[in-house]
Amino acid sequence: MGMSNLQFLIIILLSPLLQGIIRKMKAYAQGRIGPGVLQPYWDLARLFRKDMVISEAASWIFHATPFIVFLSTMAASLMVPVTTPDAPVLAIGDIVALLYTLALGRFFLVLAGLDAGTAFGGEGSSREATVAILVEPMMMLAIFTAAVAGGSTKLSVISKSMHILDSPAHVLAFAAFFVALIADTGRIPVDNPDTHLELTMIHEGMVLEYSGRYLALLEWAHYMKQMLLFTIAIDLFFPYGIAGGALQSALFYAAKVLVLAAAVAATESSRAKLRFFQLPSLLGGAFVLSLLSLITFVMLGR
Amino acid sequence: MPLIKRWIEIFGAIDFISVGMLLSVVAMSSSKRIESCLKAYVINSWLLALLMAAFAVYLSIPHLYIAAFFTIAGKCVLIPYFLRKVIGELKVTREVEPYLSTPVSLIISFALVVLVYSFIAGGIFVAGAARNVLKISVSIILISLFTMMNRKKAVTQVMGLLFMENGLFLAGFSLTYGMPTIIELGVLFDMMMGVMILGVFLTQIKKSFVSVDLDKLTSLKG
């Protein structure tokens, strides 16, 4: 069982690599060479060595948030089956618990954005909260479709019960989940991860006041959350091959993560960022997709 | 052939294709541009033809191949071509101008699907490969009816009518496992004629009222 207890380390240690790979894919799609795939590691290492500048107006929330965000993401990654169907902490490893553990981190991040009292932080926080309200129900519905199909809300049971997109309901639910994933990781139709342009930033706006170690923790937690969501998507919709031997399932996992990363990079390179007030129609459309996925599941009975 | 038959059964191809048709109707009912409505119609028609071919293989009804072929020729090629020409000639603006906003019409489409499911689930029972197709086809008919009511422009109402006919066709051949070819051909031919007449009609409305916005038809003209 050693393997299944240590599999969360994959998410913690390899998530900056995934970010580097997505950046590299994006760079290729845009005709640039781009930084190396290990660049996020160097960035994190550099940030950990730097001093911090902290606003005088900041309260304890500002200091606690990086640790809460990092630890809640780490706790969430303990509940996810990565390369074996059994998650390390199976007893509490329910998908609803997982999502709301992530939501705890997001809640504190929103508070910390408001805490330093800058205009951009508040702007980022209010936008993040709006997007979160729109994304959460559709993500839950998409997950519930897979949960109803799998007969359980435990990721391990769901991932053991199916192969690859078993029914039309799964296809619709995956489409909705993919939009939720893009919105949650702050990628292009919703947020632009590459700029600090005041008028458009969401995630960057909230962490604008952070520097040094705290920023490194927040960035790392963001990478982990991205890889975590990828892993959830794989467990819910493409778990084929997860129950094989250690090497085989690791290879399957790597291939599936790369395919999803390519899909995300392709979406980011081919789409323009939406105006903030157009987001409800994109996310509302995805919400209806997830509703339809549930009703088609009930209607078709599979 | 037996191999393809098994694939259709294993992958549940009939369910996938019919849900795809439902999805393209929902996309049509929420899209803002006439051009994307037309694209949704082409996709819907290709899926219809594919579904007919799947039925033909799965149930070994060879004359459904002919129907599928004529569906492709008529609904995927000729009608879209003709509609594009009409839209180009009318020089209508690209937006569809619905009465309700996109999210509201999406929610209503979803509510219609739920309604259909809750009414048909207990009442009508269809066995065999087409057991789910009837529910989906009735949903398609209702959603396109709703879209026709929701749109101001005549062109988009024609589009709703075309979608409705696709839904009816789906219901027809899934219930009867293929009507006689002559009837299918007749329906297709009627459809073609209908679209052409509507095209001429639209041009006439445009000529005498300057706009194809049907709201303007209610005001008197002196």
Short mmCIF file of C-alpha atoms in Angstrom, two decimals:
data_model
loop_
_atom_site.label_atom_id
_atom_site.label_comp_id
_atom_site.label_asym_id
_atom_site.label_seq_id
_atom_site.Cartn_x
_atom_site.Cartn_y
_atom_site.Cartn_z
CA MET A 1 0.00 0.00 0.00
CA GLY A 2 3.08 2.22 0.05
CA MET A 3 2.38 3.40 -3.46
CA SER A 4 -1.19 4.44 -2.78
CA ASN A 5 -0.18 6.38 0.32
CA LEU A 6 2.50 8.33 -1.47
CA GLN A 7 0.64 9.08 -4.68
CA PHE A 8 -0.38 12.56 -3.50
CA LEU A 9 3.32 13.48 -3.72
CA ILE A 10 2.93 13.22 -7.49
CA ILE A 11 0.51 16.14 -7.41
CA ILE A 12 2.60 18.20 -5.01
CA LEU A 13 5.95 17.67 -6.71
CA LEU A 14 5.00 17.51 -10.37
CA SER A 15 2.40 20.31 -10.51
CA PRO A 16 4.97 23.04 -11.37
CA LEU A 17 6.20 20.76 -14.17
CA LEU A 18 2.63 20.53 -15.53
CA GLN A 19 2.41 24.33 -15.50
CA GLY A 20 5.73 24.49 -17.38
CA ILE A 21 4.48 21.98 -19.94
CA ILE A 22 1.26 23.93 -20.54
CA ARG A 23 3.28 27.14 -20.98
CA LYS A 24 5.60 25.38 -23.42
CA MET A 25 2.64 24.01 -25.43
CA LYS A 26 1.10 27.47 -25.52
CA ALA A 27 4.38 28.97 -26.67
CA TYR A 28 4.64 26.44 -29.50
CA ALA A 29 1.04 27.12 -30.52
CA GLN A 30 1.85 30.82 -30.72
CA GLY A 31 5.09 30.28 -32.66
CA ARG A 32 7.43 31.15 -29.79
CA ILE A 33 10.12 28.95 -28.23
CA GLY A 34 9.10 29.85 -24.69
CA PRO A 35 10.81 29.17 -21.35
CA GLY A 36 11.93 25.64 -20.45
CA VAL A 37 9.46 23.26 -18.82
CA LEU A 38 11.34 23.52 -15.51
CA GLN A 39 10.99 27.30 -15.30
CA PRO A 40 8.17 27.23 -12.65
CA TYR A 41 10.55 25.35 -10.31
CA TRP A 42 13.24 28.04 -10.73
CA ASP A 43 10.61 30.74 -10.18
CA LEU A 44 9.43 29.09 -6.97
CA ALA A 45 13.02 28.60 -5.75
CA ARG A 46 13.82 32.24 -6.45
CA LEU A 47 10.68 33.45 -4.66
CA PHE A 48 11.47 31.30 -1.62
CA ARG A 49 14.87 33.02 -1.31
CA LYS A 50 13.54 36.58 -1.62
CA ASP A 51 12.53 38.93 1.17
CA MET A 52 8.92 39.90 1.68
CA VAL A 53 7.35 43.33 1.58
CA ILE A 54 4.18 43.39 3.66
CA SER A 55 1.67 46.21 3.83
CA GLU A 56 1.28 47.91 7.19
CA ALA A 57 -2.48 47.63 6.90
CA ALA A 58 -2.33 43.84 6.66
CA SER A 59 -3.90 41.79 9.48
CA TRP A 60 -3.36 38.17 10.53
CA ILE A 61 -5.51 37.02 7.62
CA PHE A 62 -2.84 38.21 5.23
CA HIS A 63 -0.21 36.13 7.03
CA ALA A 64 -2.35 33.03 7.51
CA THR A 65 -3.77 32.84 3.99
CA PRO A 66 -0.72 31.42 2.14
CA PHE A 67 -0.51 28.55 4.63
CA ILE A 68 -4.27 27.90 4.63
CA VAL A 69 -4.39 27.89 0.83
CA PHE A 70 -1.36 25.65 0.52
CA LEU A 71 -2.43 23.22 3.23
CA SER A 72 -6.05 22.99 2.10
CA THR A 73 -4.91 22.20 -1.45
CA MET A 74 -2.52 19.62 -0.06
CA ALA A 75 -5.28 18.09 2.07
CA ALA A 76 -7.52 17.96 -1.00
CA SER A 77 -4.80 16.20 -2.97
CA LEU A 78 -4.71 13.51 -0.27
CA MET A 79 -8.28 12.55 -1.18
CA VAL A 80 -7.67 11.94 -4.87
CA PRO A 81 -6.75 8.63 -6.47
CA VAL A 82 -3.88 9.40 -8.84
CA THR A 83 -2.19 6.25 -10.09
CA THR A 84 -4.04 3.66 -8.02
CA PRO A 85 -7.78 3.66 -7.41
CA ASP A 86 -7.32 3.95 -3.66
CA ALA A 87 -6.75 7.43 -2.25
CA PRO A 88 -4.53 7.80 0.85
CA VAL A 89 -7.28 9.02 3.17
CA LEU A 90 -10.20 7.01 1.93
CA ALA A 91 -12.31 7.54 5.04
CA ILE A 92 -12.97 11.23 4.37
CA GLY A 93 -12.09 11.15 0.69
CA ASP A 94 -15.48 12.08 -0.66
CA ILE A 95 -15.69 14.33 -3.73
CA VAL A 96 -17.93 16.87 -1.97
CA ALA A 97 -15.50 17.13 0.95
CA LEU A 98 -12.69 17.55 -1.56
CA LEU A 99 -14.31 20.43 -3.45
CA TYR A 100 -15.22 22.29 -0.29
CA THR A 101 -11.73 21.84 1.13
CA LEU A 102 -10.58 23.64 -2.01
CA ALA A 103 -13.31 26.25 -1.47
CA LEU A 104 -11.89 26.96 2.00
CA GLY A 105 -8.60 28.01 0.41
CA ARG A 106 -10.44 30.13 -2.12
CA PHE A 107 -12.46 31.82 0.64
CA PHE A 108 -9.31 32.87 2.49
CA LEU A 109 -7.67 34.00 -0.73
CA VAL A 110 -10.65 36.29 -1.38
CA LEU A 111 -10.40 37.66 2.17
CA ALA A 112 -6.66 38.24 1.80
CA GLY A 113 -7.24 40.14 -1.44
CA LEU A 114 -9.51 42.52 0.49
CA ASP A 115 -7.27 42.60 3.54
CA ALA A 116 -4.41 44.73 2.28
CA GLY A 117 -6.88 47.42 1.33
CA THR A 118 -5.72 48.06 -2.23
CA ALA A 119 -8.16 48.71 -5.05
CA PHE A 120 -6.82 45.93 -7.27
CA GLY A 121 -6.99 43.35 -4.51
CA GLY A 122 -10.62 44.16 -3.84
CA GLU A 123 -11.40 44.08 -7.56
CA GLY A 124 -9.76 40.68 -7.93
CA SER A 125 -11.58 39.36 -4.87
CA SER A 126 -15.03 40.47 -5.98
CA ARG A 127 -14.48 38.99 -9.43
CA GLU A 128 -13.14 35.73 -8.03
CA ALA A 129 -16.20 35.44 -5.79
CA THR A 130 -18.54 36.08 -8.74
CA VAL A 131 -16.83 33.49 -10.92
CA ALA A 132 -16.81 31.01 -8.02
CA ILE A 133 -20.56 31.39 -7.53
CA LEU A 134 -21.16 30.69 -11.21
CA VAL A 135 -18.70 27.81 -11.46
CA GLU A 136 -19.51 25.89 -8.31
CA PRO A 137 -23.04 24.66 -9.12
CA MET A 138 -22.10 23.47 -12.59
CA MET A 139 -19.01 21.69 -11.31
CA MET A 140 -21.08 19.97 -8.63
CA LEU A 141 -23.76 18.96 -11.15
CA ALA A 142 -21.17 17.59 -13.58
CA ILE A 143 -19.63 15.63 -10.73
CA PHE A 144 -23.03 14.40 -9.55
CA THR A 145 -23.71 12.98 -13.01
CA ALA A 146 -20.56 10.89 -12.75
CA ALA A 147 -21.40 10.08 -9.12
CA VAL A 148 -24.91 8.89 -9.98
CA ALA A 149 -23.48 6.80 -12.81
CA GLY A 150 -20.80 5.36 -10.55
CA GLY A 151 -23.20 4.79 -7.67
CA SER A 152 -21.10 6.64 -5.12
CA THR A 153 -19.62 10.04 -4.32
CA LYS A 154 -16.27 8.45 -3.56
CA LEU A 155 -13.75 9.05 -6.31
CA SER A 156 -12.23 5.60 -5.85
CA VAL A 157 -15.54 3.84 -6.45
CA ILE A 158 -16.40 6.04 -9.44
CA SER A 159 -13.00 5.49 -11.03
CA LYS A 160 -13.28 1.72 -10.61
CA SER A 161 -16.77 1.59 -12.11
CA MET A 162 -16.17 2.98 -15.60
CA HIS A 163 -13.80 3.24 -18.54
CA ILE A 164 -13.74 6.25 -20.88
CA LEU A 165 -16.77 8.51 -21.27
CA ASP A 166 -19.19 5.61 -20.98
CA SER A 167 -22.42 7.39 -21.92
CA PRO A 168 -23.66 10.58 -23.61
CA ALA A 169 -24.30 12.00 -20.13
CA HIS A 170 -20.60 11.66 -19.36
CA VAL A 171 -19.65 13.54 -22.52
CA LEU A 172 -21.93 16.47 -21.59
CA ALA A 173 -20.75 16.40 -17.98
CA PHE A 174 -17.12 16.39 -19.11
CA ALA A 175 -17.74 19.38 -21.39
CA ALA A 176 -19.23 21.30 -18.45
CA PHE A 177 -16.41 20.17 -16.16
CA PHE A 178 -13.82 21.33 -18.68
CA VAL A 179 -15.31 24.83 -18.73
CA ALA A 180 -15.35 24.79 -14.92
CA LEU A 181 -11.71 23.66 -14.91
CA ILE A 182 -10.71 26.51 -17.22
CA ALA A 183 -12.58 29.03 -15.07
CA ASP A 184 -11.21 27.62 -11.82
CA THR A 185 -7.58 27.61 -12.94
CA GLY A 186 -7.88 31.17 -14.22
CA ARG A 187 -7.29 30.47 -17.89
CA ILE A 188 -8.06 32.47 -20.93
CA PRO A 189 -11.71 32.82 -21.80
CA VAL A 190 -12.23 33.68 -18.11
CA ASP A 191 -8.97 35.11 -16.79
CA ASN A 192 -5.56 35.76 -18.29
CA PRO A 193 -2.77 34.12 -16.25
CA ASP A 194 0.03 35.96 -18.06
CA THR A 195 -0.70 39.64 -17.51
CA HIS A 196 -0.95 42.09 -14.68
CA LEU A 197 -3.23 44.34 -16.67
CA GLU A 198 -5.30 46.10 -14.02
CA LEU A 199 -8.64 46.00 -15.74
CA THR A 200 -8.80 42.30 -16.51
CA MET A 201 -6.95 40.36 -13.86
CA ILE A 202 -8.77 38.11 -11.39
CA HIS A 203 -6.33 35.71 -9.72
CA GLU A 204 -3.34 37.99 -10.20
CA GLY A 205 -5.28 40.86 -8.65
CA MET A 206 -5.82 38.97 -5.41
CA VAL A 207 -2.18 37.96 -4.97
CA LEU A 208 -0.79 41.33 -6.10
CA GLU A 209 0.22 42.34 -2.56
CA TYR A 210 2.12 39.12 -1.91
CA SER A 211 5.86 38.69 -2.43
CA GLY A 212 8.66 36.32 -1.51
CA ARG A 213 7.84 33.11 0.35
CA TYR A 214 4.13 33.83 0.65
CA LEU A 215 3.80 34.38 -3.08
CA ALA A 216 5.75 31.17 -3.72
CA LEU A 217 3.32 29.21 -1.52
CA LEU A 218 0.29 30.75 -3.24
CA GLU A 219 1.67 30.11 -6.72
CA TRP A 220 2.58 26.54 -5.83
CA ALA A 221 -0.91 26.00 -4.39
CA HIS A 222 -2.36 27.35 -7.64
CA TYR A 223 -0.30 24.87 -9.69
CA MET A 224 -1.38 22.07 -7.36
CA LYS A 225 -5.02 23.02 -7.68
CA GLN A 226 -4.69 22.91 -11.46
CA MET A 227 -3.16 19.43 -11.41
CA LEU A 228 -5.73 18.34 -8.82
CA LEU A 229 -8.59 19.39 -11.10
CA PHE A 230 -6.95 17.57 -14.02
CA THR A 231 -6.71 14.46 -11.85
CA ILE A 232 -10.35 14.74 -10.77
CA ALA A 233 -11.39 15.04 -14.43
CA ILE A 234 -9.37 11.92 -15.24
CA ASP A 235 -10.79 9.97 -12.28
CA LEU A 236 -14.37 10.92 -13.11
CA PHE A 237 -14.39 10.66 -16.87
CA PHE A 238 -11.34 8.71 -18.14
CA PRO A 239 -10.26 6.35 -15.37
CA TYR A 240 -9.41 3.57 -17.86
CA GLY A 241 -6.12 1.88 -16.90
CA ILE A 242 -5.99 3.21 -13.34
CA ALA A 243 -6.33 -0.26 -11.82
CA GLY A 244 -3.40 -1.78 -13.70
CA GLY A 245 0.11 -2.29 -12.37
CA ALA A 246 2.03 0.67 -10.92
CA LEU A 247 4.07 1.39 -14.05
CA GLN A 248 1.16 0.91 -16.43
CA SER A 249 -1.21 3.15 -14.51
CA ALA A 250 1.49 5.81 -14.12
CA LEU A 251 2.03 5.80 -17.90
CA PHE A 252 -1.72 6.01 -18.52
CA TYR A 253 -1.99 8.87 -16.04
CA ALA A 254 0.87 10.80 -17.65
CA ALA A 255 -0.63 10.36 -21.13
CA LYS A 256 -4.06 11.53 -19.98
CA VAL A 257 -2.65 14.57 -18.16
CA LEU A 258 -0.68 15.51 -21.29
CA VAL A 259 -3.79 15.22 -23.48
CA LEU A 260 -5.79 17.43 -21.10
CA ALA A 261 -2.88 19.91 -20.93
CA ALA A 262 -2.84 20.05 -24.74
CA ALA A 263 -6.60 20.68 -24.75
CA VAL A 264 -6.20 23.52 -22.23
CA ALA A 265 -3.28 25.02 -24.17
CA ALA A 266 -5.25 24.79 -27.43
CA THR A 267 -8.26 26.51 -25.85
CA GLU A 268 -6.05 29.23 -24.47
CA SER A 269 -4.30 29.89 -27.75
CA SER A 270 -7.41 29.84 -29.92
CA ARG A 271 -9.77 31.92 -27.78
CA ALA A 272 -9.88 35.58 -26.87
CA LYS A 273 -10.48 36.58 -23.30
CA LEU A 274 -14.14 37.33 -22.70
CA ARG A 275 -15.30 40.60 -21.23
CA PHE A 276 -16.19 40.09 -17.59
CA PHE A 277 -19.87 40.77 -18.13
CA GLN A 278 -20.02 38.15 -20.89
CA LEU A 279 -18.84 35.45 -18.51
CA PRO A 280 -22.34 34.64 -17.20
CA SER A 281 -23.45 33.60 -20.68
CA LEU A 282 -20.44 31.25 -21.12
CA LEU A 283 -20.74 29.82 -17.63
CA GLY A 284 -24.54 29.77 -17.84
CA GLY A 285 -24.28 27.76 -21.06
CA ALA A 286 -21.95 25.32 -19.35
CA PHE A 287 -24.36 25.14 -16.42
CA VAL A 288 -27.17 24.12 -18.76
CA LEU A 289 -24.81 21.52 -20.25
CA SER A 290 -24.34 20.00 -16.82
CA LEU A 291 -28.10 20.11 -16.16
CA LEU A 292 -28.65 18.39 -19.51
CA SER A 293 -26.06 15.78 -18.64
CA LEU A 294 -27.98 14.87 -15.50
CA ILE A 295 -31.36 14.78 -17.27
CA THR A 296 -29.97 12.71 -20.16
CA PHE A 297 -28.55 10.30 -17.65
CA VAL A 298 -31.97 9.93 -16.05
CA MET A 299 -33.69 9.85 -19.44
CA LEU A 300 -31.45 7.26 -21.08
CA GLY A 301 -31.00 5.31 -17.87
CA ARG A 302 -27.26 4.97 -18.28
CA MET B 1 -21.19 -5.59 -41.17
CA PRO B 2 -21.75 -7.75 -38.06
CA LEU B 3 -18.66 -6.08 -36.61
CA ILE B 4 -20.09 -2.58 -37.10
CA LYS B 5 -23.37 -3.83 -35.65
CA ARG B 6 -21.56 -4.95 -32.51
CA TRP B 7 -19.71 -1.63 -32.25
CA ILE B 8 -23.00 0.27 -32.43
CA GLU B 9 -24.31 -1.87 -29.62
CA ILE B 10 -21.21 -1.71 -27.41
CA PHE B 11 -20.62 2.02 -27.70
CA GLY B 12 -24.31 2.90 -27.56
CA ALA B 13 -23.88 4.88 -30.78
CA ILE B 14 -27.61 5.50 -31.19
CA ASP B 15 -27.82 7.18 -27.78
CA PHE B 16 -24.72 9.27 -28.45
CA ILE B 17 -25.91 10.50 -31.83
CA SER B 18 -29.40 11.37 -30.64
CA VAL B 19 -28.04 13.29 -27.65
CA GLY B 20 -25.78 15.10 -30.10
CA MET B 21 -28.87 16.13 -32.06
CA LEU B 22 -30.51 17.39 -28.87
CA LEU B 23 -27.39 19.36 -28.06
CA SER B 24 -27.28 21.02 -31.47
CA VAL B 25 -30.90 22.15 -31.04
CA VAL B 26 -30.08 23.63 -27.63
CA ALA B 27 -27.08 25.36 -29.23
CA MET B 28 -29.36 26.76 -31.93
CA SER B 29 -31.90 28.02 -29.41
CA SER B 30 -29.20 29.95 -27.55
CA SER B 31 -26.93 31.16 -30.36
CA LYS B 32 -26.81 34.82 -31.22
CA ARG B 33 -25.86 34.69 -34.88
CA ILE B 34 -27.85 33.48 -37.84
CA GLU B 35 -24.69 31.90 -39.24
CA SER B 36 -24.21 29.71 -36.16
CA CYS B 37 -27.89 28.69 -36.27
CA LEU B 38 -27.27 27.50 -39.81
CA LYS B 39 -24.14 25.63 -38.74
CA ALA B 40 -26.12 23.96 -35.94
CA TYR B 41 -28.71 22.93 -38.52
CA VAL B 42 -26.06 21.38 -40.78
CA ILE B 43 -24.60 19.47 -37.83
CA ASN B 44 -28.07 18.36 -36.78
CA SER B 45 -28.81 17.08 -40.28
CA TRP B 46 -25.51 15.20 -40.51
CA LEU B 47 -26.27 13.55 -37.18
CA LEU B 48 -29.76 12.65 -38.42
CA ALA B 49 -28.29 11.03 -41.52
CA LEU B 50 -25.71 9.22 -39.38
CA LEU B 51 -28.44 7.97 -37.08
CA MET B 52 -30.41 6.67 -40.06
CA ALA B 53 -27.33 4.86 -41.31
CA ALA B 54 -26.78 3.41 -37.84
CA PHE B 55 -30.38 2.18 -37.74
CA ALA B 56 -29.95 0.74 -41.23
CA VAL B 57 -26.91 -1.24 -40.15
CA TYR B 58 -28.20 -2.17 -36.72
CA LEU B 59 -31.63 -3.38 -37.79
CA SER B 60 -30.64 -4.41 -41.34
CA ILE B 61 -33.13 -2.16 -43.13
CA PRO B 62 -31.41 -1.41 -46.42
CA HIS B 63 -33.87 1.23 -47.66
CA LEU B 64 -32.88 3.51 -44.76
CA TYR B 65 -29.54 3.95 -46.57
CA ILE B 66 -31.42 5.66 -49.39
CA ALA B 67 -33.24 7.90 -46.91
CA ALA B 68 -29.90 8.75 -45.25
CA PHE B 69 -28.40 9.60 -48.63
CA PHE B 70 -31.27 11.92 -49.53
CA THR B 71 -31.09 13.53 -46.08
CA ILE B 72 -27.46 14.37 -46.73
CA ALA B 73 -28.18 15.67 -50.21
CA GLY B 74 -31.20 17.73 -49.15
CA LYS B 75 -30.65 18.85 -45.60
CA CYS B 76 -26.87 19.00 -45.38
CA VAL B 77 -26.16 20.51 -48.79
CA LEU B 78 -29.09 21.99 -50.71
CA ILE B 79 -31.20 23.64 -47.98
CA PRO B 80 -28.21 25.30 -46.21
CA TYR B 81 -26.91 26.50 -49.59
CA PHE B 82 -30.28 27.98 -50.47
CA LEU B 83 -30.72 29.58 -47.03
CA ARG B 84 -27.25 31.15 -47.21
CA LYS B 85 -28.18 32.62 -50.56
CA VAL B 86 -31.47 34.03 -49.21
CA ILE B 87 -29.71 35.51 -46.16
CA GLY B 88 -27.09 37.05 -48.44
CA GLU B 89 -29.74 38.55 -50.73
CA LEU B 90 -31.86 39.91 -47.90
CA LYS B 91 -28.83 41.61 -46.31
CA VAL B 92 -30.34 41.02 -42.87
CA THR B 93 -28.20 41.86 -39.86
CA ARG B 94 -26.38 38.90 -38.40
CA GLU B 95 -27.95 39.00 -34.94
CA VAL B 96 -31.05 36.92 -34.36
CA GLU B 97 -32.78 39.35 -31.96
CA PRO B 98 -34.62 37.05 -29.57
CA TYR B 99 -37.25 38.27 -27.10
CA LEU B 100 -35.64 36.48 -24.15
CA SER B 101 -31.98 36.58 -23.13
CA THR B 102 -29.66 33.64 -23.79
CA PRO B 103 -29.57 32.25 -20.21
CA VAL B 104 -33.36 32.41 -19.91
CA SER B 105 -33.90 30.63 -23.22
CA LEU B 106 -31.32 27.99 -22.23
CA ILE B 107 -33.16 27.37 -18.96
CA ILE B 108 -36.48 27.13 -20.81
CA SER B 109 -34.99 24.61 -23.26
CA PHE B 110 -33.82 22.57 -20.31
CA ALA B 111 -37.23 22.82 -18.64
CA LEU B 112 -38.82 21.55 -21.87
CA VAL B 113 -36.55 18.50 -21.84
CA VAL B 114 -37.52 17.78 -18.23
CA LEU B 115 -41.19 18.23 -19.12
CA VAL B 116 -40.95 15.81 -22.02
CA TYR B 117 -39.14 13.29 -19.91
CA SER B 118 -41.63 13.47 -17.05
CA PHE B 119 -44.59 13.06 -19.41
CA ILE B 120 -43.24 10.39 -21.73
CA ALA B 121 -41.35 8.33 -19.17
CA GLY B 122 -44.46 6.75 -17.73
CA GLY B 123 -46.84 6.91 -20.67
CA ILE B 124 -45.36 5.66 -23.90
CA PHE B 125 -43.07 2.69 -23.90
CA VAL B 126 -40.93 1.94 -26.91
CA ALA B 127 -38.82 -1.19 -26.90
CA GLY B 128 -35.64 -1.96 -28.77
CA ALA B 129 -32.97 0.29 -30.18
CA ALA B 130 -35.22 3.35 -30.38
CA ARG B 131 -36.37 3.32 -26.76
CA ASN B 132 -34.71 6.66 -25.99
CA VAL B 133 -34.97 8.30 -29.39
CA LEU B 134 -38.66 9.20 -29.02
CA LYS B 135 -38.08 11.30 -25.88
CA ILE B 136 -35.23 13.12 -27.56
CA SER B 137 -37.15 13.76 -30.74
CA VAL B 138 -40.13 15.21 -28.87
CA SER B 139 -37.71 17.44 -26.93
CA ILE B 140 -36.21 18.59 -30.23
CA ILE B 141 -39.66 19.43 -31.60
CA LEU B 142 -40.65 21.41 -28.49
CA ILE B 143 -37.36 23.31 -28.23
CA SER B 144 -37.50 24.34 -31.88
CA LEU B 145 -41.13 25.40 -31.44
CA PHE B 146 -40.05 27.54 -28.49
CA THR B 147 -37.24 29.01 -30.59
CA MET B 148 -39.70 29.95 -33.32
CA MET B 149 -41.78 31.83 -30.77
CA ASN B 150 -38.71 33.46 -29.26
CA ARG B 151 -37.24 34.97 -32.43
CA LYS B 152 -38.28 38.17 -34.12
CA LYS B 153 -36.83 37.60 -37.56
CA ALA B 154 -38.54 35.49 -40.17
CA VAL B 155 -35.27 33.83 -41.25
CA THR B 156 -34.64 32.39 -37.81
CA GLN B 157 -38.23 31.22 -37.58
CA VAL B 158 -37.69 29.28 -40.79
CA MET B 159 -34.65 27.77 -39.10
CA GLY B 160 -36.80 26.69 -36.16
CA LEU B 161 -39.24 25.09 -38.58
CA LEU B 162 -36.42 23.13 -40.22
CA PHE B 163 -35.20 21.87 -36.86
CA MET B 164 -38.74 20.87 -35.98
CA GLU B 165 -38.97 18.87 -39.18
CA ASN B 166 -35.72 17.08 -38.30
CA GLY B 167 -37.24 16.18 -34.94
CA LEU B 168 -40.40 14.88 -36.60
CA PHE B 169 -38.35 12.83 -39.03
CA LEU B 170 -36.40 11.39 -36.13
CA ALA B 171 -39.61 10.46 -34.30
CA GLY B 172 -41.07 9.01 -37.51
CA PHE B 173 -38.31 6.66 -38.49
CA SER B 174 -37.46 5.61 -34.96
CA LEU B 175 -41.05 4.59 -34.24
CA THR B 176 -41.74 2.88 -37.54
CA TYR B 177 -38.16 1.71 -38.28
CA GLY B 178 -38.30 3.43 -41.62
CA MET B 179 -41.37 4.58 -43.49
CA PRO B 180 -41.66 3.47 -47.09
CA THR B 181 -38.99 5.21 -49.16
CA ILE B 182 -41.55 7.00 -51.29
CA ILE B 183 -43.00 8.74 -48.22
CA GLU B 184 -39.57 9.76 -46.98
CA LEU B 185 -38.72 11.14 -50.38
CA GLY B 186 -42.04 12.98 -50.45
CA VAL B 187 -41.38 14.56 -47.06
CA LEU B 188 -37.92 15.65 -48.14
CA PHE B 189 -39.24 17.10 -51.36
CA ASP B 190 -41.99 18.96 -49.47
CA MET B 191 -39.35 20.38 -47.18
CA MET B 192 -37.28 21.62 -50.10
CA MET B 193 -40.32 23.24 -51.67
CA GLY B 194 -41.29 24.74 -48.31
CA VAL B 195 -37.90 26.33 -47.85
CA MET B 196 -37.96 27.73 -51.39
CA ILE B 197 -41.45 29.17 -50.97
CA LEU B 198 -40.46 30.65 -47.62
CA GLY B 199 -37.37 32.14 -49.29
CA VAL B 200 -39.52 33.88 -51.91
CA PHE B 201 -41.97 34.90 -49.18
CA LEU B 202 -39.16 36.42 -47.10
CA THR B 203 -37.94 38.43 -50.08
CA GLN B 204 -41.48 39.73 -50.58
CA ILE B 205 -41.82 40.72 -46.89
CA LYS B 206 -38.48 42.47 -47.11
CA LYS B 207 -39.54 44.29 -50.28
CA SER B 208 -42.82 45.62 -48.91
CA PHE B 209 -41.88 46.22 -45.26
CA VAL B 210 -38.13 46.99 -45.63
CA SER B 211 -37.46 44.59 -42.71
CA VAL B 212 -37.94 40.89 -41.97
CA ASP B 213 -38.79 41.67 -38.36
CA LEU B 214 -42.22 40.12 -37.99
CA ASP B 215 -43.24 42.54 -35.22
CA LYS B 216 -43.51 45.22 -37.88
CA LEU B 217 -46.20 43.21 -39.69
CA THR B 218 -48.70 44.07 -36.98
CA SER B 219 -48.67 47.78 -37.76
CA LEU B 220 -51.03 48.99 -40.49
CA LYS B 221 -49.62 50.35 -43.69
CA GLY B 222 -51.28 53.22 -45.49
#
